XYZ file of C-alpha atoms in Angstrom:
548
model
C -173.016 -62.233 77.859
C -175.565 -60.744 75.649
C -175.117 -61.195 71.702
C -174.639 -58.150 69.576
C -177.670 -59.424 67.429
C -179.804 -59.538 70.835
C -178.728 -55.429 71.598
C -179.581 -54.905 68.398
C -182.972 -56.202 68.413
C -183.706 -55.092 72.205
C -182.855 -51.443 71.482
C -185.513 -49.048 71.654
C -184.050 -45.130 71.627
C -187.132 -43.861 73.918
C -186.405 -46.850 76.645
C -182.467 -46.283 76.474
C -183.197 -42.497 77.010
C -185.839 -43.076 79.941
C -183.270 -45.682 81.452
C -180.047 -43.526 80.969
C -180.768 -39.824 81.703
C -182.752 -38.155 84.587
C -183.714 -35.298 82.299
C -185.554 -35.578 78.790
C -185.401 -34.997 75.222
C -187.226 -31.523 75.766
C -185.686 -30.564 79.652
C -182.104 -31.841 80.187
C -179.112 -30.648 81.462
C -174.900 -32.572 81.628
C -174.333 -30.889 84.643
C -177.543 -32.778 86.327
C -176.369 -36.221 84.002
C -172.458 -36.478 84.938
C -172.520 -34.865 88.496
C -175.881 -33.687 90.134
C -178.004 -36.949 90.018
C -174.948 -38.676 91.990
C -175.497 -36.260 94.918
C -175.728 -37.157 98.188
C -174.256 -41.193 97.312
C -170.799 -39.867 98.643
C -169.023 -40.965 95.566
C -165.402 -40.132 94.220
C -166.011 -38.241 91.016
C -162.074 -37.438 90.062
C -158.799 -38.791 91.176
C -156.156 -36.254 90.479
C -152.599 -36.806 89.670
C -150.616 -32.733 90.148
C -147.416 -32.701 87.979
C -145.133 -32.341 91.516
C -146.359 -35.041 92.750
C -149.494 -33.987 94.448
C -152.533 -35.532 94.450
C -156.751 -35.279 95.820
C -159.894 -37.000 95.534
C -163.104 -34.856 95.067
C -166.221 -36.140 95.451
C -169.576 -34.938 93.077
C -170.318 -32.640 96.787
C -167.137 -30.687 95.829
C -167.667 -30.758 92.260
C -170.915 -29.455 92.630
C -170.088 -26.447 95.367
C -166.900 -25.501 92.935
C -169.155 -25.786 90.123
C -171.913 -24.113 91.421
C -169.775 -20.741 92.686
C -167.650 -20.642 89.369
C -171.184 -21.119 87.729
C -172.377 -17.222 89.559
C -169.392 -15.762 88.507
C -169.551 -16.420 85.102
C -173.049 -14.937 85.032
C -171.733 -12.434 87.494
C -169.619 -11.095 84.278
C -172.397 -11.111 82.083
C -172.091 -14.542 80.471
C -175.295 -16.717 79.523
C -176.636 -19.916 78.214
C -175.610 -20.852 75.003
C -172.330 -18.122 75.118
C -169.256 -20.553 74.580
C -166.143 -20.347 77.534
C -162.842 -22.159 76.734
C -160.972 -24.098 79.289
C -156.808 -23.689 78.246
C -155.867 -25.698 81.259
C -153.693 -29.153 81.903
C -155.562 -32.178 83.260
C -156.256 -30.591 86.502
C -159.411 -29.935 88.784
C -160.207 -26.775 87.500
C -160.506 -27.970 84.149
C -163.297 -30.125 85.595
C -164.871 -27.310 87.280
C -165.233 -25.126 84.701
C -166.683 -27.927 82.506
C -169.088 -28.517 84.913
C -170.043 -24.760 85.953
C -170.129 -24.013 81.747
C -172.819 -26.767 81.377
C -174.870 -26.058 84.590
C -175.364 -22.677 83.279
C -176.278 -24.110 79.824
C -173.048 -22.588 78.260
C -171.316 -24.430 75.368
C -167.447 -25.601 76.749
C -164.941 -25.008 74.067
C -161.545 -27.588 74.737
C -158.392 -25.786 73.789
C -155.678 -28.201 73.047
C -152.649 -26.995 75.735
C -150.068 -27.614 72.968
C -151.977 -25.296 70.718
C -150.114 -21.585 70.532
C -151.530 -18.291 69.484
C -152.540 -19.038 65.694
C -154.887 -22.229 66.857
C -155.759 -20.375 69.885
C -157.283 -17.621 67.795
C -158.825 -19.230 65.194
C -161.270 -21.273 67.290
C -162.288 -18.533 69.620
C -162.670 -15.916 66.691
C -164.417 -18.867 64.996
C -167.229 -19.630 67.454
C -167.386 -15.775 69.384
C -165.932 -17.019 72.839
C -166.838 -14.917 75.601
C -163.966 -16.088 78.222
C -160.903 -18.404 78.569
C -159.977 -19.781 81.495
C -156.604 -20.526 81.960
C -153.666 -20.853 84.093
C -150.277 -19.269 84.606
C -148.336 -21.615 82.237
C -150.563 -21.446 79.297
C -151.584 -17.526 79.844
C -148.599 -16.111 77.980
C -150.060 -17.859 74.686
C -153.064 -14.986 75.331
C -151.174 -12.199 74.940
C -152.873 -9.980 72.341
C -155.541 -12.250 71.933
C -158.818 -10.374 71.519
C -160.795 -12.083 74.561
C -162.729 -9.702 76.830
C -163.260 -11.805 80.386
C -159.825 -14.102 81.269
C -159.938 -16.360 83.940
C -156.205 -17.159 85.527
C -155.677 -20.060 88.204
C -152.765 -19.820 90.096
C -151.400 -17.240 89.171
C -147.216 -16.656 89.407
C -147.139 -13.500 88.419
C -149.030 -9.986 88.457
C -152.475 -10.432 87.289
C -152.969 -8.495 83.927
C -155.844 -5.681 84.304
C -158.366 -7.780 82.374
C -157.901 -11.082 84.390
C -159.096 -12.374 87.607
C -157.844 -15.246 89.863
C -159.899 -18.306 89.286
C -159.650 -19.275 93.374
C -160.529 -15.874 94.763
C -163.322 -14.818 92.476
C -164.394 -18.526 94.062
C -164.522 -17.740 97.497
C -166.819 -14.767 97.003
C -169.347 -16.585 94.808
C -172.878 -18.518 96.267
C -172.372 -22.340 95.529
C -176.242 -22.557 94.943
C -176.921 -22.531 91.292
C -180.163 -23.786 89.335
C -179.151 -25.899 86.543
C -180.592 -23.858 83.152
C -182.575 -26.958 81.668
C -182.333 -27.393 77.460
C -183.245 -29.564 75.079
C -181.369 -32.374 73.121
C -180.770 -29.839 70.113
C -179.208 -27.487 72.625
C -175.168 -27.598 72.378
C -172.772 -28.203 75.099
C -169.293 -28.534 73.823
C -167.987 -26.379 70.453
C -165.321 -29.140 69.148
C -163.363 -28.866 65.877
C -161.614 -30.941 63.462
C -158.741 -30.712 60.589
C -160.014 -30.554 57.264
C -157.861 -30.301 53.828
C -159.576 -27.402 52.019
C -159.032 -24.879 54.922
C -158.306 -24.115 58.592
C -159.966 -26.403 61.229
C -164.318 -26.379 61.213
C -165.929 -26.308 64.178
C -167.988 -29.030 65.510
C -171.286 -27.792 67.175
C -171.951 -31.203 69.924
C -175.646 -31.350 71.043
C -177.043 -32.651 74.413
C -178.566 -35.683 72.505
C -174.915 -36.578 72.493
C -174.454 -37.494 76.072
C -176.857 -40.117 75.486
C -174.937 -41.938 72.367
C -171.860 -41.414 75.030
C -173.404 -43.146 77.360
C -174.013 -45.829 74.988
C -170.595 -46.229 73.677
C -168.911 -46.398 77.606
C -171.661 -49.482 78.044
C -171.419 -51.393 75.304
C -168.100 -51.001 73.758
C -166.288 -49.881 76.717
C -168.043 -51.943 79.216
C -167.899 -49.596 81.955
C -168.638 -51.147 85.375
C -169.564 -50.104 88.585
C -166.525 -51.578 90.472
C -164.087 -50.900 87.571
C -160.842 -48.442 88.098
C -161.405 -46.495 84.689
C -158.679 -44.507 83.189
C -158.702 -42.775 79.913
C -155.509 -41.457 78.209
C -156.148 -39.478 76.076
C -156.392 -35.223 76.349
C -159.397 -33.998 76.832
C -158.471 -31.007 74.579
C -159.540 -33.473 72.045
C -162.964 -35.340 71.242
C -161.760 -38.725 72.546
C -160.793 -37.745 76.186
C -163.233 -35.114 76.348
C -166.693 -37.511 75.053
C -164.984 -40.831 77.047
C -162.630 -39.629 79.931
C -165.222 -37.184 81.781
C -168.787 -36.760 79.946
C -169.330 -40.396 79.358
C -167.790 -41.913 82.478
C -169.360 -39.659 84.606
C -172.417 -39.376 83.376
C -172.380 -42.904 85.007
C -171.337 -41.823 87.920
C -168.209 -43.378 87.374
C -164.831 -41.754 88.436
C -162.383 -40.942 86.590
C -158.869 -40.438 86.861
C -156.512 -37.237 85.084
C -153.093 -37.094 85.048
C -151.712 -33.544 84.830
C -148.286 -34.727 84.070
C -146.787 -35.785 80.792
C -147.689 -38.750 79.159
C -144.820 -41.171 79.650
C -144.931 -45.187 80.211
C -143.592 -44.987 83.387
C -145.972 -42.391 84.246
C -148.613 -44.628 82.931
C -147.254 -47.624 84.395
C -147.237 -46.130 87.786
C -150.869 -44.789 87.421
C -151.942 -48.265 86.190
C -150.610 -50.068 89.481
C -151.154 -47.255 91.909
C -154.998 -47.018 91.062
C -155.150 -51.173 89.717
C -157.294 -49.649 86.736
C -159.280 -52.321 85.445
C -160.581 -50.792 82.016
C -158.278 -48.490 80.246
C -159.091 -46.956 76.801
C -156.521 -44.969 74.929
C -154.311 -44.123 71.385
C -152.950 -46.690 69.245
C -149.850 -44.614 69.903
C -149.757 -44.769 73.253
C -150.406 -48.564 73.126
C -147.425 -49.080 70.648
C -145.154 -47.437 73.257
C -146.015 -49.810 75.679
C -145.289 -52.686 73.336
C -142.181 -51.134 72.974
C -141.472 -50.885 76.517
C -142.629 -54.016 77.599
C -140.463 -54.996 79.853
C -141.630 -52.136 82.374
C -144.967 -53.898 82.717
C -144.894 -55.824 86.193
C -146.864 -59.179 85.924
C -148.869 -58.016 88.905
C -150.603 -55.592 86.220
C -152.427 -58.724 84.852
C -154.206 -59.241 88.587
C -156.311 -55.950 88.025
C -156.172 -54.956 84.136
C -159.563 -56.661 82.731
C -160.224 -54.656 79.091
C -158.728 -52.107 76.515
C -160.243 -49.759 74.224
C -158.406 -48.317 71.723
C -159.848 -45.562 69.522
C -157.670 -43.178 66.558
C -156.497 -45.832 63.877
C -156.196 -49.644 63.726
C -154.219 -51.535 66.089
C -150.883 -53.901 64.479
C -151.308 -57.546 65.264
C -147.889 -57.575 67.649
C -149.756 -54.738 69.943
C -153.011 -57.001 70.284
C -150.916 -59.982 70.766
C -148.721 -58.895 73.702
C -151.726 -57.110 75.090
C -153.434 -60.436 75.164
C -151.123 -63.116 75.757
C -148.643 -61.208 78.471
C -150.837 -59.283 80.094
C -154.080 -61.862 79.457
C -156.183 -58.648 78.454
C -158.340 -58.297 74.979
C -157.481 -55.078 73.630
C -159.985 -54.085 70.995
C -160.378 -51.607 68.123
C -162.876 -49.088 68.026
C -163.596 -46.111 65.568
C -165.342 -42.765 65.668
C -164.807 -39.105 64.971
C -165.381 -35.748 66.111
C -168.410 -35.478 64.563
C -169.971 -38.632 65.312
C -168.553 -39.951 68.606
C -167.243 -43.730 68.736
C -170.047 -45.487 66.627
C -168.136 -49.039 65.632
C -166.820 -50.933 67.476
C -165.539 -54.842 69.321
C -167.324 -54.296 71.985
C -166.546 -56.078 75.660
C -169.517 -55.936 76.997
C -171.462 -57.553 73.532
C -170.496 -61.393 72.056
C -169.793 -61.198 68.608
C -167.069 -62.231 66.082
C -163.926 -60.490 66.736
C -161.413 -60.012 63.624
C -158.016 -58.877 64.412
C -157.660 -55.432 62.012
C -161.013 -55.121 61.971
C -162.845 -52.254 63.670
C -165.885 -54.150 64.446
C -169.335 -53.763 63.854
C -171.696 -50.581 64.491
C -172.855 -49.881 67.937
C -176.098 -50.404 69.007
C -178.291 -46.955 67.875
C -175.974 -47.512 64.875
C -176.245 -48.301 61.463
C -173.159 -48.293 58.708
C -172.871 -49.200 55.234
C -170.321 -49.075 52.603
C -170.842 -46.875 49.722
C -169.376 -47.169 46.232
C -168.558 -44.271 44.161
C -172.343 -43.994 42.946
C -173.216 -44.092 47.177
C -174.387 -47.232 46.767
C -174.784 -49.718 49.202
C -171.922 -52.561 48.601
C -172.186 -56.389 49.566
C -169.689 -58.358 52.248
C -166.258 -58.025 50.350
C -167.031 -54.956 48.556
C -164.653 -51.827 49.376
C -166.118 -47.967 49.394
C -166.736 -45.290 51.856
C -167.770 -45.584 55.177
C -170.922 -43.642 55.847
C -173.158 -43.548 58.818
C -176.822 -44.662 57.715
C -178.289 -41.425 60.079
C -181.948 -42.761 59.685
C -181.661 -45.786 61.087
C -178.841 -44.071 63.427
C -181.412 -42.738 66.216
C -177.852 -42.020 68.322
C -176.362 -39.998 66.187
C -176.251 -36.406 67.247
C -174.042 -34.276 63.894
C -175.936 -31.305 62.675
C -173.443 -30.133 60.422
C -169.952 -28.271 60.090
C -170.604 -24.524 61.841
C -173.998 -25.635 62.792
C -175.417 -25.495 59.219
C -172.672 -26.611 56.712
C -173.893 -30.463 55.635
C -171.482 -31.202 53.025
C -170.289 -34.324 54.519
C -173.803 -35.613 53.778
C -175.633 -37.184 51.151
C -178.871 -38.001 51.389
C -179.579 -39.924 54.889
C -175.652 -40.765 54.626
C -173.218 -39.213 56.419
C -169.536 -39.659 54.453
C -166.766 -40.780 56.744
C -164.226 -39.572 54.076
C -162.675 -43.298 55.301
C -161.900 -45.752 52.950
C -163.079 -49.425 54.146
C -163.863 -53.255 53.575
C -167.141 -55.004 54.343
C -165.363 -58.064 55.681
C -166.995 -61.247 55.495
C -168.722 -61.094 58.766
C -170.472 -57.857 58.173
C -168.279 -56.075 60.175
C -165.335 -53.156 58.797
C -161.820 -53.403 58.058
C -160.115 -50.181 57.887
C -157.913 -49.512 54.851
C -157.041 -45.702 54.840
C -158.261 -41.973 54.399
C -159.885 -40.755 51.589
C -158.813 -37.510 52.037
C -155.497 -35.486 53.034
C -155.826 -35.473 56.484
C -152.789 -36.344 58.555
C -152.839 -38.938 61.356
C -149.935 -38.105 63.759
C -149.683 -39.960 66.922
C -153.145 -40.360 67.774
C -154.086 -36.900 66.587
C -156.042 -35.165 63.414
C -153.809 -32.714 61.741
C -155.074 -30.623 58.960
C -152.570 -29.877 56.241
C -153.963 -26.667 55.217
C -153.153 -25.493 59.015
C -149.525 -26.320 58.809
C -149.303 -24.809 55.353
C -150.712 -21.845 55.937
C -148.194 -21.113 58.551
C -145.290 -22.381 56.591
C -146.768 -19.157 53.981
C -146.109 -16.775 57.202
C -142.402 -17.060 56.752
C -140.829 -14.887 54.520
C -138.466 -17.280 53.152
C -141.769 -19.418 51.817
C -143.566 -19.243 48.633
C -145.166 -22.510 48.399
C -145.373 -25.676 50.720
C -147.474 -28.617 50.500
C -147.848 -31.000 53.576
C -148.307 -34.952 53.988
C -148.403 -37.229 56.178
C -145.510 -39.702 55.834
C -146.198 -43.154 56.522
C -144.808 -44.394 60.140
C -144.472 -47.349 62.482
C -144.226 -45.654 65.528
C -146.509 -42.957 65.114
C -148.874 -43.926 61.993
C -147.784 -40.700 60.030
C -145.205 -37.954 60.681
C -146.133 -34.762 59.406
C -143.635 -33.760 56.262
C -143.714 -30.371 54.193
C -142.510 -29.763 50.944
C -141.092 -26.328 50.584
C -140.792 -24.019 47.578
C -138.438 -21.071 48.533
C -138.640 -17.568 46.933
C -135.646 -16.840 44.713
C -133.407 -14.752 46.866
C -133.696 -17.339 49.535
C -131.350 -21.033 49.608
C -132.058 -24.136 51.266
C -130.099 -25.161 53.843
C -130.402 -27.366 57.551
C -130.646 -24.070 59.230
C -133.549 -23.203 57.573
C -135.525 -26.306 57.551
C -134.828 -25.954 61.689
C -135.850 -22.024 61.321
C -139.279 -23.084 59.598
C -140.012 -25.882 61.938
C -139.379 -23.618 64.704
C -141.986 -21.451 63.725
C -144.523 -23.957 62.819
C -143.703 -25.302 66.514
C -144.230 -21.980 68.232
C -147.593 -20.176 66.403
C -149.778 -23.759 65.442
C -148.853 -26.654 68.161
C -146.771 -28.990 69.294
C -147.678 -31.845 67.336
C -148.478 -30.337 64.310
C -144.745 -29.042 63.087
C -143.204 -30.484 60.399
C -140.958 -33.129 61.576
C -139.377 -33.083 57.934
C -139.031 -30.623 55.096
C -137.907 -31.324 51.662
C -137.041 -28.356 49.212
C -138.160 -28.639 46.070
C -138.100 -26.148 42.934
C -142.296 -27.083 42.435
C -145.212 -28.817 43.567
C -147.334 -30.857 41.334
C -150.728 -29.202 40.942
C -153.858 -30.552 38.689
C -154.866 -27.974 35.831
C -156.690 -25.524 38.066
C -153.920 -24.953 40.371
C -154.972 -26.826 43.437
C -151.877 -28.622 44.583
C -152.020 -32.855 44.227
C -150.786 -33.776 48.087
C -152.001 -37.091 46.552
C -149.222 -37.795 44.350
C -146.431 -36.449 46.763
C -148.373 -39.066 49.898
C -147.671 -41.692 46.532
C -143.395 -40.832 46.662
C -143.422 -41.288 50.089
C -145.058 -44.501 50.375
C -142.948 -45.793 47.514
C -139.907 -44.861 48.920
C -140.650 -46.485 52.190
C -141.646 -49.758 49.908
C -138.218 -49.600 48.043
C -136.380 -49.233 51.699
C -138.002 -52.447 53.007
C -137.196 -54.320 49.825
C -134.072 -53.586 50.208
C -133.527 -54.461 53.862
């Protein structure tokens, strides 16, 4: 196996690019890198799990005939390269096909998060101007007044509205022949966004140059192989299972495997023996459930399972330890974010040291360092900020919050906002956030989002919102409510708010616990000090243990 130093010192960002893509820095195009360039090989491209039980196989020929007719009717509607078209769909083979058809016409995909409602829903696609959603029947009732001019419905229970059209028949009356609109590396292709603490969610403009540092992340870290049985768990309404469950594993012509149903450990389980997957990548969370279901993992499991990836916060040592002594698999930890991909890592494919709680050590195209509070760089054992060093980064793609907003920068750094060790091997150890945002079962919740949604409800005058330390799911989301006077506190209520919260934002974002409180602390200018509420909670939890 090759050393980490020896990738390091071999990489060369024009000979990765003219080894990895068919297309170029100034003429490429995803559709061509994750589907057309396997034509004509005869290849499985998905593996599709239906929610009743169904399930299919399509090839990149059926991929690329879908994607090629859904590709003419969204320029048959007058949509063109560089307009941005949202996929609200389950895991499901149309959500591949319109991925596909968006980026063949150079169109920017937009992921919308299924357990998003309206409120979410609307702020991303009033956000970024998106010209069409397509959608099925389930998730089309969270569209209703939604300013959207071109919806796209498949399978469809009931009547059509006027302004939709059936994703399968619009289909059959479409040409499957479709030129692939070629771009360049500073072209987008996906229109992500991520939580922040000063205001609703930012959007996250993803360049082509991207697929490239995916690519790079699925080899090294991942180590991806021909003959492996990949499976990713993660949504890919979010960055991870969008950037490493299709765009990176197929842009190696690698299948890849969606489940539409619910994730569950017996649902996992069963998708893990059915398919013998091989290299699976997922959430800490998800991970954690399995350690605490255990005993539903059949010893058979260890014939086929040969790595783990796990990306969203660091792993505990019981998880790696069952992982690797029951199962006889390394499970490693590996960080990234929405704005900069996976770019540290213990890789598989790479020999290096490997420190359990660390995160690793930057991935090749990488460079990190650990900044003090004057942005200096620190020495091994020094604690600051993690920042991506982006020129000596030639992978890194981020061009700033909205396309233009470079905040998160200083200098040639790019601030992580995460709080880390230089350990004594060079490599990071993850100690926390440096700023508000909540970490809820694998997922980035904004507290401003939550907030500002508590502030809908009449009853609300204030509310402030934490995450709350957890074992099971890193952080629960908690609010602290101040109630206008008429108004009383009471169980009913709390369950009234969190109804709401449930219903207009998402799923996972509600507040799984409100406290009532007659103020919030705020510093002198009135912005409220989540800081010193996060402080209570953790104390509290540290008094509980104690006394247990």
């Amino acid at each position: 196996m090759k050393t980490l130093e020896q990738a390091y010192q071999e990489f060369n960002f024009d000979d990765f690019l003219a080894e990895q893509l068919v297309g170029t820095a100034e003429s490429v195009n995803a559709y061509i890198e994750c589907c057309g360039r396997y034509l004509g090989l005869n290849k499985t491209a998905l593996i599709w799990e239906g929610k009743n039980g169904e399930s299919a196989e399509w090839t990149f020929e059926q991929l690329a005939e879908a994607s090629g007719k859904l590709a003419n009717y969204f320029v048959s509607v007058g949509l063109k390269a560089g307009d941005c078209i949202a996929g609200l769909l389950p895991r499901t083979p149309e959500l591949l096909i319109t991925i596909l058809a968006t980026w063949r016409m150079g169109a920017i995909y937009q992921p919308l998060f299924t357990a998003f409602e309206s409120k979410a829903i609307e702020h991303r696609i009033n956000t970024v101007k998106t010209k069409l959603i397509v959608t099925n029947d389930e998730q089309r009732k969270k569209l209703h007044g939604v300013a959207i001019k071109h919806i796209l419905t498949a399978h469809p229970l009931n009547t059509l509205s006027h302004q939709d059209a059936d994703f399968w028949s619009e289909l059959t009356k479409q040409s499957s022949v479709f030129a692939p609109v070629m771009q360049s590396f500073e072209n987008d292709f996906l229109m992500m966004f991520t939580s922040g603490t000063t205001g609703l969610a930012k959007s996250v403009p993803v360049p082509l140059k991207a697929v490239l540092a995916f690519k790079g992340y699925m080899t090294y870290a991942v180590d991806l192989r021909e003959e492996d049985s990949f499976w990713n768990l993660a949504d890919p309404g979010w960055a991870y299972g969008l950037y490493y469950g299709i765009a990176g594993p197929l842009s190696l012509g690698h299948s890849i495997i969606m489940d539409e149903r619910a994730f569950s450990v017996d649902n996992a389980v069963q998708i893990i023996q059915k398919y013998k997957v091989s290299n699976l990548t997922g959430s800490p969370t998800a991970f954690r459930m399995f350690f605490g279901f255990k005993e539903k993992f059949d010893p058979s499991i260890k014939q086929h399972l040969r790595v783990v990836s796990s990306a969203g916060e660091p792993l505990t040592p019981e998880v790696i330890h069952w992982f690797n002594h029951d199962l006889n698999v390394n499970i490693y930890d590996q960080y990234g974010q929405t704005e900069l991909g996976m770019v540290v890592a213990n890789h598989h494919a790479l020999e290096h040291e490997k420190k359990v709680g660390s995160a690793g050590f930057a991935n090749p195209g990488h460079r990190f360092v650990v900044l003090n509070q004057n942005n200096e760089e620190v020495e091994k054992g020094g604690i600051g900020t993690l920042a991506i060093d982006f020129s000596q980064s030639p992978l890194t793609w981020f061009k700033g919050y909205g396309g233009n907003d470079l905040k998160s920068f200083v200098g040639k750094y790019y601030l992580t906002g995460d709080t880390v060790k230089l350990n004594e091997f060079g490599g990071v150890d993850f100690i926390g956030r440096a700023d508000d945002v909540i970490t809820t079962s694998g997922y980035r919740v904004g507290p401003f989002d939550v907030e500002s949604t508590l502030l809908e409800c009449e009853e609300v005058l204030e509310s402030a919102v934490i995450g709350k330390p957890d074992l099971e799911r890193t952080e629960v989301v908690k609010a602290f409510v101040v109630l206008k006077p008429q108004f009383s506190a009471s169980d009913e209520l709390s369950h009234k708010l969190q109804a709401y919260v449930r219903s207009r934002l998402s799923k996972h974002a509600y507040p799984k616990e409100i406290e009532f409180v007659d103020i919030l602390p705020k510093t002198s200018s009135g912005k409220i000090q989540r800081n010193l509420l996060k402080q209570q909670e953790v104390a509290k939890m540290q008094g509980i243990q104690k006394a247990v």
